[in-house]
Amino acid sequence: MRGKNSKIMTIELCLLLVFCMGSMLHAATFTVTTPELGNLTIVEADPYKSGDTPGNTLRVDGGTFWGTTVASGTDNLWQERTITPFNTGYQLVAGATDRVYEVTSDERANAPELVTTVTGLASLNYDVYLVHSIDDGHASQIARMLGGLQASPAIICDKTTIVSRIGTSTGDWAVGVSFLGTVVGDTISVYAKGIASSYRNDYIGLAYQVAKTAWNPAPADGDIDIATSTLLSWNTGLNATGAVNTAITKHELYMVETELGVDPNFAGVTAVDVFGVNPTNITPPITLNTDKAYHWRVDEVTATETITGPDWMFETIKAIPSFDPPLGSQPAALTKAMVGENAVLTATAGTTGGAGGAISYQWYNSDTSSPVADDAGHISGAATNELTITAAVADQGNYFCRATNASGTKDSQTASVLVKRLIAHYKFDGDLVDAIGGVNGTMADPNFITGINGDAVELNGSEYIDLGTDGTPNSSLGGGLDAGTVSVWMKATVGGFSFAGTYNDSDNTGFDCWYTTSNGLAFMVRSAAGASVYTSFGPSNNIANNQWHLITYTWDCETGKIAVYVDGLLGISETDVPVSGFTAWENSMIIGGVNYPASNDPAGPADFLAGSLDDYRVYNYSLNAYEVAGLYAAFNPGWSQCIEKPTYDFNGDCKVDLLDMAEFALSWMECSLIPASGCY
C-alpha cells in the first residue's frame, strides 16, 4: 500500500505542477491535427513580461510592451482580446488559451512590427505558418495581416491564403494558418505586422511541422560565385518524427539554366533519378557555365506520392565583368551640376577572382548610342571607369559605362546628368517667345503694356497663354518638375487665380501655383500616384494692390522642401513628405491660369488672372535665398537687404569689416571669472 500511495501522490504532484506551470505561463504550445497538414505544433504569441523576462514575442523596434489592455490611439496599438467575447472559434481548439492580439482599429498599418521566436528545436527542416483569424461570415470586412520569416514581412495572410483551419467556425469567425516558408535549424522566428484597409488584424501565433521535402542543399540556396565544377548534395526528406523518411524510394532531380535574375521554368525539363539517403557529390544533370543562374529542385518519390521540393538557386562565378556589388559598383543614377561645374560619373566592374583577365572601360551617351570621347577642357576619362564632364547645356543626358574583358562585355546602369540652369524665360517684350528653351506660348490676341522691365503681358481674366505639353516645369530630365523654381512679376487688383499649372487625365501628375482671394500664395506638385508637396502662406501686406510684385516658388520633391518668396524675401519655408514618379503632360501647361483634368469640375483651363505678368522664369533647380533676392535686385537698383547675418557681424550691418574688428577690440580681454584672479 505504501508503494501504491507513493505512486498516487507522485502522479497528483506532477499534475499539480503541470497545472501550476500552465497557470504561470503566458502562452500555450500544443499540437493539433488537420486534414490538410496532419500534425501541427501551435505556439501562441506571448508579448507580456513575467518580471524582467520577456515572453516569446518582442517588438522589432525595441519598444516596451503594455498591460492587458491598450487605449485606442496609443503608439503600441496591439492589445489582448479574450476569446469568449471575441468569438473566433479558437476557443474550440484543445490546448488554446483565452488570448489573441488585435491591432486597434485606428492605425492598423502603423502598429509596431512583432517577432515571435521559438528556440531549442531539433536542427531539422520545418514548414512554418502564421496563425491568424479569418472572417467566414463577412464578405466585405476582410481580416488580414502581414507575415513573414524576415523583418518587414510582406506576405498577406487572410482567408484566401490559408492552407488549413484550426478548430471550427463560429459562423462569422474562424482561425486559419497561412504558409510563410521553410526554415532549417533549431530556431524559428515569425514576423507579424498590421496592414491598412482591413477590418481586423488578429495575430494568434505561429505553427510549424517537420517538412517532408528534400532539404539542406549544397550549394545553398542563393549562393553566388560557385565554380562550374561543383557537385550537388542534399538531405533526404523527413517523416513527422524528424527521422529520414524510409518510404522515399528515389529522388527526381530537375535543373534549368537561366540568365541572372530570371525566374525559372521547369516545364518540359526531364528529371534525373537519384537513389540513396542524403545524396552527395551528384553531378549536375546539365553543364554549368560561368555567369549563369541555376535553379534546381529535388522531388521525393514514395509508393503513394511525389513530394515536390522547393526551388533552390545558385549563381556560377562571374567571368564577364559585373558592375553589381560585391564585384563592382554602379554609377549614381543622377548627377547634377551647374554650367561650368564638373559632373563626375564613376563605375567599377569586377569578376570572380579576376576571371576573364584585364577589364577595359568605355563611356557611352545612351541617347545617341555613341561612345564619349575626351575633349580637352571639357571631357576626360572617357576610356576609364571615371568620366568627368565640365558641364555645358548640351551635356545634359543619359550615359552608361561599358566594361569588356576576354570573356565578354557588360553595360552599367544608366547614369543621368542634369545641368542646373534657367530652362524657360518669357520676357513678354511684345511677344510670347521663350528666350531659353524655345517653347513659345500661344494666345489669340495678346495685349502688351509697360512692365517692370520693358513690356508685360496683360490678361483680362478669361484668357491664358498656352505652352503646350512641352511647357515647363515638366517630367523630362531637367524639366524642373522634380526640383525647380518659378519666378514671375505680377500686378493685379484681385486674387483667385493661378500663375501657371496643369494636370493629367490618366494619372494624378499635376503642378499648380496660385494666389487666393484672401491674399494667400499656394503651391503644389503632385506625383502620378497622387502624393504631393504643398505649402501656402499669407503675405503680411496685400499684394493685389495694383503694384508690381515678384513672386517666387522653389521646391525639391526629393527632400520635400518648398519655399515661397515675395519681392525677393522669404515668406515661408517648409519640408513636406518627399514625392517622386511623374509622367509627361497630357494637357497643355498654361500661364495665367491652370489646366484642370477632365475629371475635375470645371475641367480644362480655369482660374484666370485679371492683371499683368512680366519676366516669367523657370529653373530646373531650387534657387537659394541669395539667388532669389538677386532676381528682385536686378530690377530695383539701389535695393539692399540682409539675407543672412554673417557670424562675425558685430555691428549689425550685414557685413564683416574693420568696424566689426573695432567692436571686437572694445571687448578684448574682458573677463567675468570669479574669483577675478582666474582671469590672469
XYZ file of C-alpha atoms in Angstrom:
680
model
C 0.000 0.000 0.000
C 2.841 2.321 0.843
C 4.263 1.949 -2.680
C 0.848 2.415 -4.278
C 0.103 5.510 -2.216
C 3.532 6.947 -3.101
C 2.823 6.434 -6.776
C -0.599 8.084 -6.473
C 0.937 11.021 -4.606
C 3.660 11.349 -7.254
C 1.059 11.465 -10.035
C -1.002 14.011 -8.125
C 2.106 16.144 -7.532
C 3.022 16.038 -11.228
C -0.497 17.057 -12.223
C -0.373 19.888 -9.689
C 2.963 21.071 -11.094
C 1.635 20.949 -14.625
C -1.446 22.906 -13.575
C 0.582 25.494 -11.719
C 3.085 25.875 -14.526
C 0.249 26.197 -17.023
C -1.299 28.968 -14.972
C 2.077 30.778 -14.777
C 2.843 30.571 -18.485
C 1.519 33.365 -20.670
C 1.081 31.325 -23.825
C 0.431 27.744 -24.789
C 2.332 25.350 -27.051
C 0.273 22.397 -28.220
C -0.334 20.086 -31.167
C -3.360 19.924 -33.439
C -4.156 17.647 -36.368
C -5.696 18.999 -39.571
C -6.867 17.061 -42.637
C -4.688 19.125 -44.963
C -1.425 19.253 -42.998
C -1.538 16.497 -40.406
C 0.152 17.329 -37.091
C 0.947 20.999 -36.442
C 2.644 22.461 -33.387
C 0.973 25.727 -32.394
C 2.953 28.336 -30.454
C 0.817 31.200 -29.173
C 2.328 34.662 -29.208
C 3.233 35.930 -25.740
C 4.214 39.602 -25.720
C 3.859 40.046 -21.946
C 6.670 40.138 -19.415
C 6.990 37.899 -16.391
C 9.072 40.016 -14.047
C 12.045 41.082 -16.154
C 11.787 38.107 -18.522
C 10.181 38.811 -21.930
C 7.759 36.360 -23.455
C 8.376 34.769 -26.842
C 7.185 37.872 -28.722
C 9.046 41.187 -28.957
C 8.636 44.479 -30.752
C 11.107 44.642 -33.638
C 11.742 48.342 -32.954
C 12.842 47.526 -29.413
C 9.923 49.338 -27.800
C 8.496 48.293 -24.467
C 5.292 46.333 -24.035
C 1.987 47.061 -22.445
C -0.556 45.807 -19.968
C -3.609 43.677 -20.552
C -5.390 46.434 -22.454
C -4.313 49.398 -24.525
C -6.206 52.619 -25.143
C -7.062 53.257 -28.752
C -4.750 55.861 -30.258
C -1.608 54.939 -28.326
C 1.602 54.103 -30.123
C 1.506 50.410 -29.147
C -1.714 49.587 -30.959
C -1.664 45.857 -30.195
C -3.950 44.696 -27.419
C -5.022 41.459 -25.790
C -8.505 40.242 -26.637
C -10.061 37.388 -24.687
C -11.586 34.700 -26.845
C -15.105 34.356 -25.450
C -16.396 37.827 -26.356
C -14.027 37.891 -29.291
C -15.812 34.843 -30.679
C -13.197 33.478 -33.118
C -13.879 29.778 -32.819
C -10.334 29.419 -31.491
C -11.704 28.511 -28.066
C -12.847 25.234 -29.613
C -9.211 24.167 -30.107
C -7.948 21.846 -27.382
C -4.996 23.443 -25.609
C -5.715 27.031 -26.669
C -5.665 29.788 -24.067
C -8.021 32.756 -23.987
C -5.648 35.161 -25.664
C -5.420 36.681 -29.110
C -3.813 40.005 -30.144
C -5.638 42.525 -32.279
C -4.422 45.810 -33.705
C -6.679 48.598 -32.518
C -8.839 49.968 -35.262
C -7.396 53.443 -35.723
C -3.891 52.834 -37.058
C -3.552 49.262 -38.264
C -0.694 49.860 -40.688
C 1.302 51.802 -38.073
C 1.212 49.118 -35.382
C 4.721 48.095 -34.325
C 6.080 45.002 -36.028
C 6.251 41.934 -33.775
C 8.534 38.904 -33.880
C 7.721 35.602 -32.203
C 10.687 33.274 -31.701
C 10.871 29.595 -30.773
C 14.266 28.174 -29.784
C 15.690 24.843 -28.696
C 14.222 22.771 -31.505
C 15.957 19.850 -33.118
C 18.030 21.179 -36.012
C 15.748 19.992 -38.819
C 13.762 21.265 -41.796
C 10.482 22.960 -40.805
C 7.465 24.301 -42.673
C 6.357 27.481 -40.884
C 2.912 29.099 -40.806
C 1.216 32.217 -39.412
C -1.825 31.544 -37.215
C -4.481 34.256 -37.580
C -8.229 34.791 -37.550
C -10.282 34.711 -40.742
C -13.762 36.023 -41.376
C -16.210 33.442 -42.658
C -19.356 35.493 -42.448
C -18.271 38.935 -43.682
C -17.887 39.277 -47.410
C -16.556 42.834 -47.276
C -14.962 43.028 -43.821
C -11.680 41.299 -44.519
C -9.440 40.166 -41.654
C -5.885 40.251 -42.917
C -2.365 40.949 -41.760
C 1.241 40.655 -42.926
C 3.536 37.777 -42.001
C 6.976 36.549 -42.975
C 10.221 34.884 -41.959
C 12.209 38.132 -42.256
C 11.791 41.612 -40.865
C 9.361 43.877 -42.754
C 7.045 40.974 -43.663
C 5.216 41.226 -46.966
C 3.091 38.071 -47.218
C -0.606 38.957 -46.961
C -2.393 36.444 -44.740
C -6.189 36.240 -44.924
C -8.915 33.729 -45.732
C -7.729 33.497 -49.349
C -4.218 32.403 -48.347
C -4.873 29.794 -45.653
C -3.780 26.215 -46.257
C -5.719 24.793 -43.334
C -8.078 25.707 -40.498
C -7.709 25.200 -36.771
C -10.846 24.394 -34.833
C -14.290 25.152 -36.194
C -16.046 28.241 -37.471
C -18.444 30.202 -35.287
C -20.272 31.266 -38.437
C -18.632 34.670 -38.564
C -15.082 33.919 -37.486
C -12.582 31.074 -37.667
C -8.829 30.534 -37.370
C -6.525 29.577 -40.225
C -2.853 29.066 -40.960
C -1.032 30.664 -43.891
C 2.245 29.210 -45.181
C 5.263 31.520 -44.793
C 8.156 29.324 -45.894
C 10.701 26.771 -44.783
C 13.335 27.159 -42.065
C 16.339 24.914 -41.429
C 17.810 24.924 -37.927
C 16.873 24.915 -34.260
C 15.215 28.356 -34.174
C 12.075 29.700 -35.834
C 11.190 33.417 -35.962
C 7.958 34.733 -37.441
C 7.373 38.443 -38.081
C 3.866 39.919 -37.939
C 2.508 43.355 -38.784
C -0.826 45.055 -39.211
C -1.999 46.077 -42.644
C -4.103 49.040 -43.699
C -7.600 48.769 -45.166
C -8.572 45.699 -43.209
C -11.401 45.079 -40.784
C -9.304 43.245 -38.232
C -5.660 42.233 -37.684
C -5.711 39.269 -35.305
C -2.367 37.661 -34.533
C -2.545 34.381 -32.632
C 0.961 32.983 -33.130
C 2.946 30.619 -35.309
C 2.724 26.969 -36.290
C 5.356 24.570 -37.534
C 5.880 20.984 -38.574
C 8.764 18.923 -39.857
C 8.896 19.440 -43.625
C 8.677 16.366 -45.846
C 10.674 17.868 -48.711
C 14.328 17.411 -49.574
C 16.444 19.916 -47.650
C 19.889 21.281 -46.782
C 21.072 21.775 -50.393
C 24.691 22.289 -51.362
C 25.326 24.733 -52.957
C 22.995 26.523 -50.565
C 20.004 28.393 -51.912
C 21.157 31.844 -53.020
C 24.885 31.053 -53.125
C 26.934 33.060 -55.630
C 30.324 32.638 -57.295
C 30.013 28.854 -57.465
C 32.619 27.014 -59.548
C 31.392 25.380 -62.742
C 32.871 22.079 -61.496
C 30.692 21.992 -58.394
C 28.775 18.851 -57.380
C 25.357 18.689 -55.726
C 24.264 17.366 -52.336
C 21.092 17.421 -50.249
C 19.363 15.700 -47.353
C 16.542 13.227 -47.839
C 13.073 14.324 -46.737
C 11.943 13.539 -43.192
C 8.897 11.932 -41.642
C 6.698 13.543 -38.996
C 9.033 12.479 -36.179
C 12.070 14.113 -37.774
C 13.713 10.858 -38.925
C 14.629 10.086 -42.530
C 11.530 9.081 -44.444
C 12.301 5.481 -45.337
C 9.295 5.373 -47.650
C 11.196 7.526 -50.168
C 12.367 5.265 -52.984
C 14.119 7.794 -55.210
C 14.873 11.470 -55.765
C 13.905 13.249 -59.001
C 16.470 15.961 -59.767
C 15.483 18.877 -62.004
C 17.808 21.690 -63.120
C 17.460 24.611 -65.514
C 19.898 27.347 -66.573
C 18.724 30.977 -66.700
C 20.226 34.377 -67.109
C 20.991 36.131 -63.855
C 17.837 37.426 -62.202
C 15.442 35.447 -64.436
C 12.781 33.259 -62.818
C 12.915 29.552 -63.659
C 10.529 27.482 -65.703
C 10.765 23.727 -65.083
C 8.111 22.938 -67.694
C 9.445 20.379 -70.138
C 12.554 19.660 -68.066
C 13.277 15.946 -67.715
C 14.197 14.737 -64.253
C 17.259 12.627 -63.451
C 16.658 9.822 -60.946
C 18.982 9.706 -57.945
C 18.956 6.951 -55.320
C 20.176 6.611 -51.763
C 19.861 8.514 -48.485
C 21.278 12.048 -48.247
C 22.885 12.042 -51.711
C 26.304 13.703 -52.021
C 28.662 14.614 -54.876
C 25.963 14.303 -57.524
C 26.985 15.521 -60.962
C 24.598 18.242 -62.201
C 22.306 16.974 -64.971
C 23.361 19.857 -67.250
C 26.721 21.513 -67.937
C 27.415 24.532 -65.741
C 28.654 27.704 -67.431
C 30.031 30.911 -65.983
C 27.826 33.968 -65.457
C 24.593 31.977 -65.185
C 21.939 31.201 -62.599
C 20.943 27.582 -61.971
C 17.605 26.684 -60.449
C 17.248 23.132 -59.202
C 14.629 21.080 -57.444
C 14.510 17.649 -55.840
C 11.162 15.839 -55.636
C 10.934 12.945 -53.173
C 9.074 9.897 -54.533
C 7.288 7.252 -52.431
C 4.993 4.455 -53.495
C 1.980 6.700 -52.902
C 3.052 10.281 -53.570
C 5.587 12.665 -55.061
C 6.661 15.386 -52.617
C 7.554 18.469 -54.663
C 10.680 20.175 -53.361
C 11.463 23.878 -53.088
C 13.145 25.870 -55.846
C 16.847 26.297 -54.988
C 19.143 28.632 -56.890
C 22.861 29.363 -57.145
C 24.946 31.564 -59.428
C 28.217 30.494 -61.007
C 31.408 32.537 -60.997
C 31.397 35.841 -62.870
C 33.927 35.847 -65.697
C 32.147 38.597 -67.632
C 32.623 41.953 -65.870
C 29.885 42.829 -63.396
C 29.011 46.293 -62.103
C 26.869 44.868 -59.314
C 28.168 44.574 -55.746
C 30.123 42.882 -54.352
C 32.229 42.622 -57.513
C 31.656 46.162 -58.735
C 29.699 49.364 -58.258
C 27.122 51.094 -60.420
C 27.310 54.796 -61.291
C 24.971 57.168 -59.482
C 21.566 57.291 -61.159
C 21.547 61.118 -61.255
C 24.332 63.694 -61.067
C 23.555 67.429 -61.022
C 25.951 70.232 -61.940
C 25.765 73.904 -62.783
C 27.149 75.063 -66.126
C 30.930 75.059 -65.740
C 30.926 72.655 -62.788
C 32.278 69.104 -63.025
C 29.887 66.186 -63.249
C 31.821 63.054 -62.243
C 30.458 59.596 -63.129
C 32.189 56.589 -61.563
C 31.581 52.889 -62.194
C 33.677 49.857 -61.333
C 33.380 46.351 -62.785
C 34.888 43.141 -61.448
C 34.919 39.385 -61.874
C 35.276 36.432 -59.545
C 38.937 36.081 -58.669
C 39.995 38.051 -61.741
C 38.428 35.551 -64.142
C 38.362 36.745 -67.742
C 41.513 38.848 -67.443
C 42.031 42.605 -67.591
C 38.980 44.879 -67.879
C 38.748 47.912 -70.174
C 36.153 50.681 -69.976
C 34.343 52.977 -72.383
C 31.619 55.510 -71.616
C 28.680 55.961 -73.992
C 25.953 58.506 -74.495
C 22.745 56.474 -74.111
C 20.669 58.981 -76.045
C 22.836 58.710 -79.174
C 24.351 55.218 -78.550
C 27.710 56.726 -79.441
C 30.960 56.493 -77.463
C 32.072 59.530 -75.489
C 35.442 60.988 -76.500
C 37.859 63.024 -74.419
C 37.775 66.743 -75.192
C 40.436 68.971 -73.648
C 38.948 71.274 -71.008
C 35.569 69.620 -71.365
C 35.608 65.803 -71.063
C 38.207 63.458 -69.574
C 38.307 59.783 -68.599
C 36.043 58.568 -71.405
C 38.015 55.312 -71.621
C 38.361 54.807 -67.855
C 35.955 53.916 -65.088
C 35.599 57.611 -64.132
C 34.135 60.115 -66.581
C 34.476 63.834 -65.811
C 32.343 66.343 -67.726
C 32.716 70.079 -67.282
C 29.033 70.694 -67.729
C 27.566 72.581 -70.660
C 23.886 72.656 -71.560
C 24.451 70.157 -74.365
C 25.918 67.635 -71.903
C 22.599 67.025 -70.179
C 21.514 63.488 -70.953
C 21.987 59.815 -70.154
C 25.226 57.866 -70.084
C 26.449 54.343 -69.356
C 29.802 52.623 -68.929
C 30.760 49.507 -70.891
C 33.258 47.062 -69.351
C 34.981 44.472 -71.541
C 37.372 41.577 -70.960
C 38.258 38.354 -72.749
C 35.022 36.685 -71.582
C 32.574 39.326 -72.701
C 31.020 42.760 -72.253
C 28.671 44.254 -69.687
C 26.975 47.664 -69.539
C 26.335 49.605 -66.363
C 23.006 51.065 -65.387
C 22.094 54.438 -66.884
C 23.666 57.498 -65.274
C 21.838 60.754 -65.962
C 23.499 64.171 -65.943
C 21.259 67.138 -65.182
C 22.634 70.603 -65.912
C 21.136 73.070 -63.430
C 20.082 76.245 -65.202
C 17.348 78.606 -66.340
C 15.235 76.479 -68.717
C 12.467 78.913 -69.754
C 12.309 82.712 -69.868
C 9.309 84.664 -71.139
C 10.189 88.369 -71.186
C 6.840 89.362 -72.766
C 8.556 92.161 -74.691
C 5.902 92.367 -77.388
C 5.776 88.583 -77.883
C 5.315 85.227 -76.102
C 8.721 83.851 -77.071
C 10.690 81.568 -74.738
C 14.190 83.076 -74.938
C 15.840 79.949 -73.481
C 14.021 76.702 -74.228
C 12.214 77.611 -77.437
C 8.780 76.547 -76.120
C 6.891 79.621 -77.271
C 3.479 80.500 -75.932
C 0.331 80.990 -77.988
C -2.648 83.256 -77.361
C -5.390 84.548 -79.612
C -4.789 88.286 -79.246
C -2.152 89.139 -76.631
C -2.097 92.663 -75.244
C 1.165 94.186 -74.050
C 1.663 97.115 -71.670
C 4.620 98.723 -69.936
C 6.099 96.230 -67.489
C 8.684 96.053 -64.740
C 11.316 95.687 -67.462
C 10.275 96.527 -70.985
C 6.843 95.203 -71.900
C 4.484 92.961 -69.913
C 1.533 90.834 -70.994
C -1.913 91.908 -69.788
C -4.631 89.280 -69.235
C -8.343 90.082 -68.932
C -9.489 87.276 -66.591
C -10.803 84.974 -69.342
C -7.668 84.257 -71.384
C -4.352 82.477 -70.866
C -1.028 81.649 -72.519
C -0.796 78.094 -73.873
C 2.665 76.454 -73.705
C 1.561 73.022 -74.969
C 2.542 69.726 -73.375
C 6.264 70.594 -73.644
C 5.750 73.551 -71.321
C 7.855 73.635 -68.176
C 8.035 72.573 -65.450
C 7.632 69.041 -66.803
C 8.754 65.492 -66.006
C 11.582 65.205 -68.546
C 15.200 65.054 -67.417
C 16.000 68.598 -66.315
C 12.399 69.628 -66.949
C 12.083 71.122 -63.477
C 9.090 69.221 -62.103
C 11.020 67.170 -59.553
C 13.022 70.206 -58.438
C 12.728 73.739 -59.700
C 11.816 77.388 -59.404
C 9.080 79.526 -60.935
C 9.536 83.279 -60.622
C 7.260 85.950 -62.115
C 6.459 89.620 -61.686
C 2.745 90.206 -61.294
C 0.421 93.198 -60.958
C -3.224 92.632 -60.033
C -6.107 94.078 -58.036
C -7.929 90.836 -57.201
C -6.867 87.287 -56.297
C -8.353 83.912 -57.089
C -6.097 82.915 -59.994
C -3.232 80.580 -60.873
C 0.076 81.820 -62.143
C 0.641 78.570 -64.033
C -0.397 74.945 -63.927
C -1.764 71.786 -65.480
C -2.945 68.279 -64.514
C -3.021 64.957 -66.337
C -6.189 62.983 -67.095
C -4.920 59.391 -66.854
C -2.942 59.780 -63.631
C -2.509 62.297 -60.821
C 0.561 64.184 -62.061
C -0.044 67.885 -61.580
C 1.501 71.306 -60.983
C -0.156 74.473 -59.720
C 0.966 77.741 -58.132
C -1.764 80.205 -57.279
C -2.906 83.340 -55.474
C -6.063 83.035 -53.403
C -8.882 85.528 -52.957
C -7.729 86.033 -49.346
C -4.208 87.247 -50.193
C -2.651 83.798 -49.903
C 0.076 82.237 -52.028
C -0.060 78.456 -52.510
C 1.915 75.826 -54.371
C 1.650 72.106 -55.159
C 3.470 69.441 -57.180
C 1.686 66.086 -57.359
C 3.007 62.687 -58.429
C 1.319 60.169 -60.712
C 0.350 58.171 -57.617
C -1.302 61.212 -56.016
C 1.307 62.153 -53.387
C 2.121 65.858 -53.287
C 4.368 68.529 -51.825
C 2.281 71.527 -50.827
C 2.543 74.808 -48.957
C 0.653 78.074 -48.541
C 1.014 81.292 -46.603
C -0.447 84.780 -46.386
C 1.874 87.747 -47.022
C 1.768 90.435 -44.341
C 0.761 93.075 -46.890
C -1.850 92.927 -49.634
C -0.063 92.180 -52.904
C -3.182 92.652 -55.045
C -2.635 96.397 -54.808
C -2.061 97.184 -58.490
C 1.702 97.334 -57.916
C 4.422 95.102 -59.316
C 5.473 92.244 -57.019
C 7.957 89.447 -57.622
C 6.502 86.041 -56.657
C 8.972 83.147 -56.490
C 8.256 79.482 -55.726
C 11.093 76.989 -55.123
C 10.782 73.252 -54.493
C 12.710 69.994 -54.289
C 10.489 66.919 -54.342
C 13.358 64.608 -53.360
C 13.669 66.333 -49.987
C 10.111 67.708 -49.799
C 11.432 71.236 -49.207
C 9.317 74.125 -50.501
C 9.696 77.903 -50.161
C 7.724 80.948 -51.297
C 9.259 84.404 -51.655
C 7.630 87.814 -52.113
C 9.697 90.662 -53.531
C 12.928 88.765 -53.043
C 12.360 87.912 -49.382
C 11.424 84.563 -47.870
C 7.775 84.277 -46.892
C 7.647 80.605 -45.882
C 9.950 77.590 -45.967
C 8.590 74.133 -45.159
C 9.537 70.499 -45.575
C 6.776 68.182 -46.751
C 6.907 64.437 -47.430
C 9.223 63.682 -50.412
C 7.460 62.537 -53.579
C 8.597 61.054 -56.882
C 7.212 59.471 -60.017
C 5.870 61.961 -62.556
C 4.628 61.475 -66.110
C 4.641 63.656 -69.205
C 1.947 66.292 -69.565
C -1.223 65.191 -71.314
C -2.791 68.652 -71.148
C -1.073 71.926 -72.001
C 0.857 73.820 -69.355
C -0.671 77.290 -69.254
C 0.392 80.668 -67.817
C -2.239 82.921 -66.290
C -4.480 80.040 -65.195
C -4.474 76.296 -64.585
C -5.490 73.427 -66.881
C -7.653 71.071 -64.807
C -8.099 67.353 -65.681
C -11.227 66.001 -67.359
C -12.409 64.570 -64.027
C -12.485 67.995 -62.397
C -15.390 70.423 -62.295
C -14.579 72.677 -64.031
C -12.402 70.751 -66.468
C -9.822 72.382 -68.702
C -8.420 75.914 -68.385
C -9.789 77.944 -65.452
C -8.829 80.267 -62.562
C -7.642 83.003 -64.904
C -5.626 86.093 -63.962
C -7.076 89.555 -64.423
C -3.845 91.527 -64.351
C -0.351 91.632 -65.795
C 2.714 89.393 -65.814
C 6.337 90.094 -66.672
C 9.659 88.264 -66.771
C 8.303 84.721 -66.205
C 11.189 82.327 -65.447
C 11.509 78.577 -64.836
C 14.652 76.962 -63.412
C 15.290 73.228 -63.114
C 16.689 73.525 -59.598
C 15.634 75.189 -56.386
C 17.143 78.681 -56.157
C 18.521 79.678 -52.762
C 17.608 82.834 -50.875
C 20.563 84.789 -52.309
C 19.655 83.898 -55.885
C 16.009 84.857 -55.357
C 16.996 88.182 -53.799
C 19.219 88.744 -56.826
C 16.207 88.411 -59.146
C 14.455 91.203 -57.257
C 17.554 93.411 -57.029
C 18.128 93.104 -60.796
C 15.055 95.280 -61.455
C 15.332 97.518 -58.378
C 18.624 99.444 -58.474
C 19.766 100.533 -55.044
C 17.670 97.910 -53.225
C 19.570 96.100 -50.475
C 18.542 93.514 -47.928
C 20.402 91.358 -45.391
C 19.612 87.769 -46.366
C 21.714 86.106 -43.662
C 23.696 87.786 -40.912
C 27.419 86.855 -41.040
C 28.825 85.163 -37.948
C 31.274 87.975 -37.097
C 28.986 90.882 -37.931
C 29.177 92.582 -34.524
C 27.640 95.931 -35.501
C 24.633 94.526 -37.394
C 25.323 95.993 -40.857
C 25.307 92.539 -42.532
C 28.987 92.641 -43.465
C 32.269 91.891 -41.713
C 34.825 94.706 -41.968
C 37.107 96.941 -39.871
C 34.132 98.299 -37.961
C 33.398 94.810 -36.666
C 37.052 94.421 -35.702
C 36.748 97.649 -33.730
C 33.642 96.331 -31.960
C 35.528 93.136 -31.122
C 38.538 95.107 -29.875
C 36.348 97.032 -27.423
C 35.674 93.789 -25.586
C 39.211 92.436 -25.829
C 40.480 90.960 -22.558
C 37.106 91.277 -20.797
C 36.732 88.567 -18.166
C 33.834 87.537 -15.951
C 35.505 84.741 -13.983
C 35.071 84.561 -10.203
C 37.443 84.914 -8.471
C 38.990 87.580 -10.626
C 42.396 86.005 -10.145
C 41.292 83.353 -12.610
C 41.474 85.941 -15.395
C 45.234 86.322 -15.097
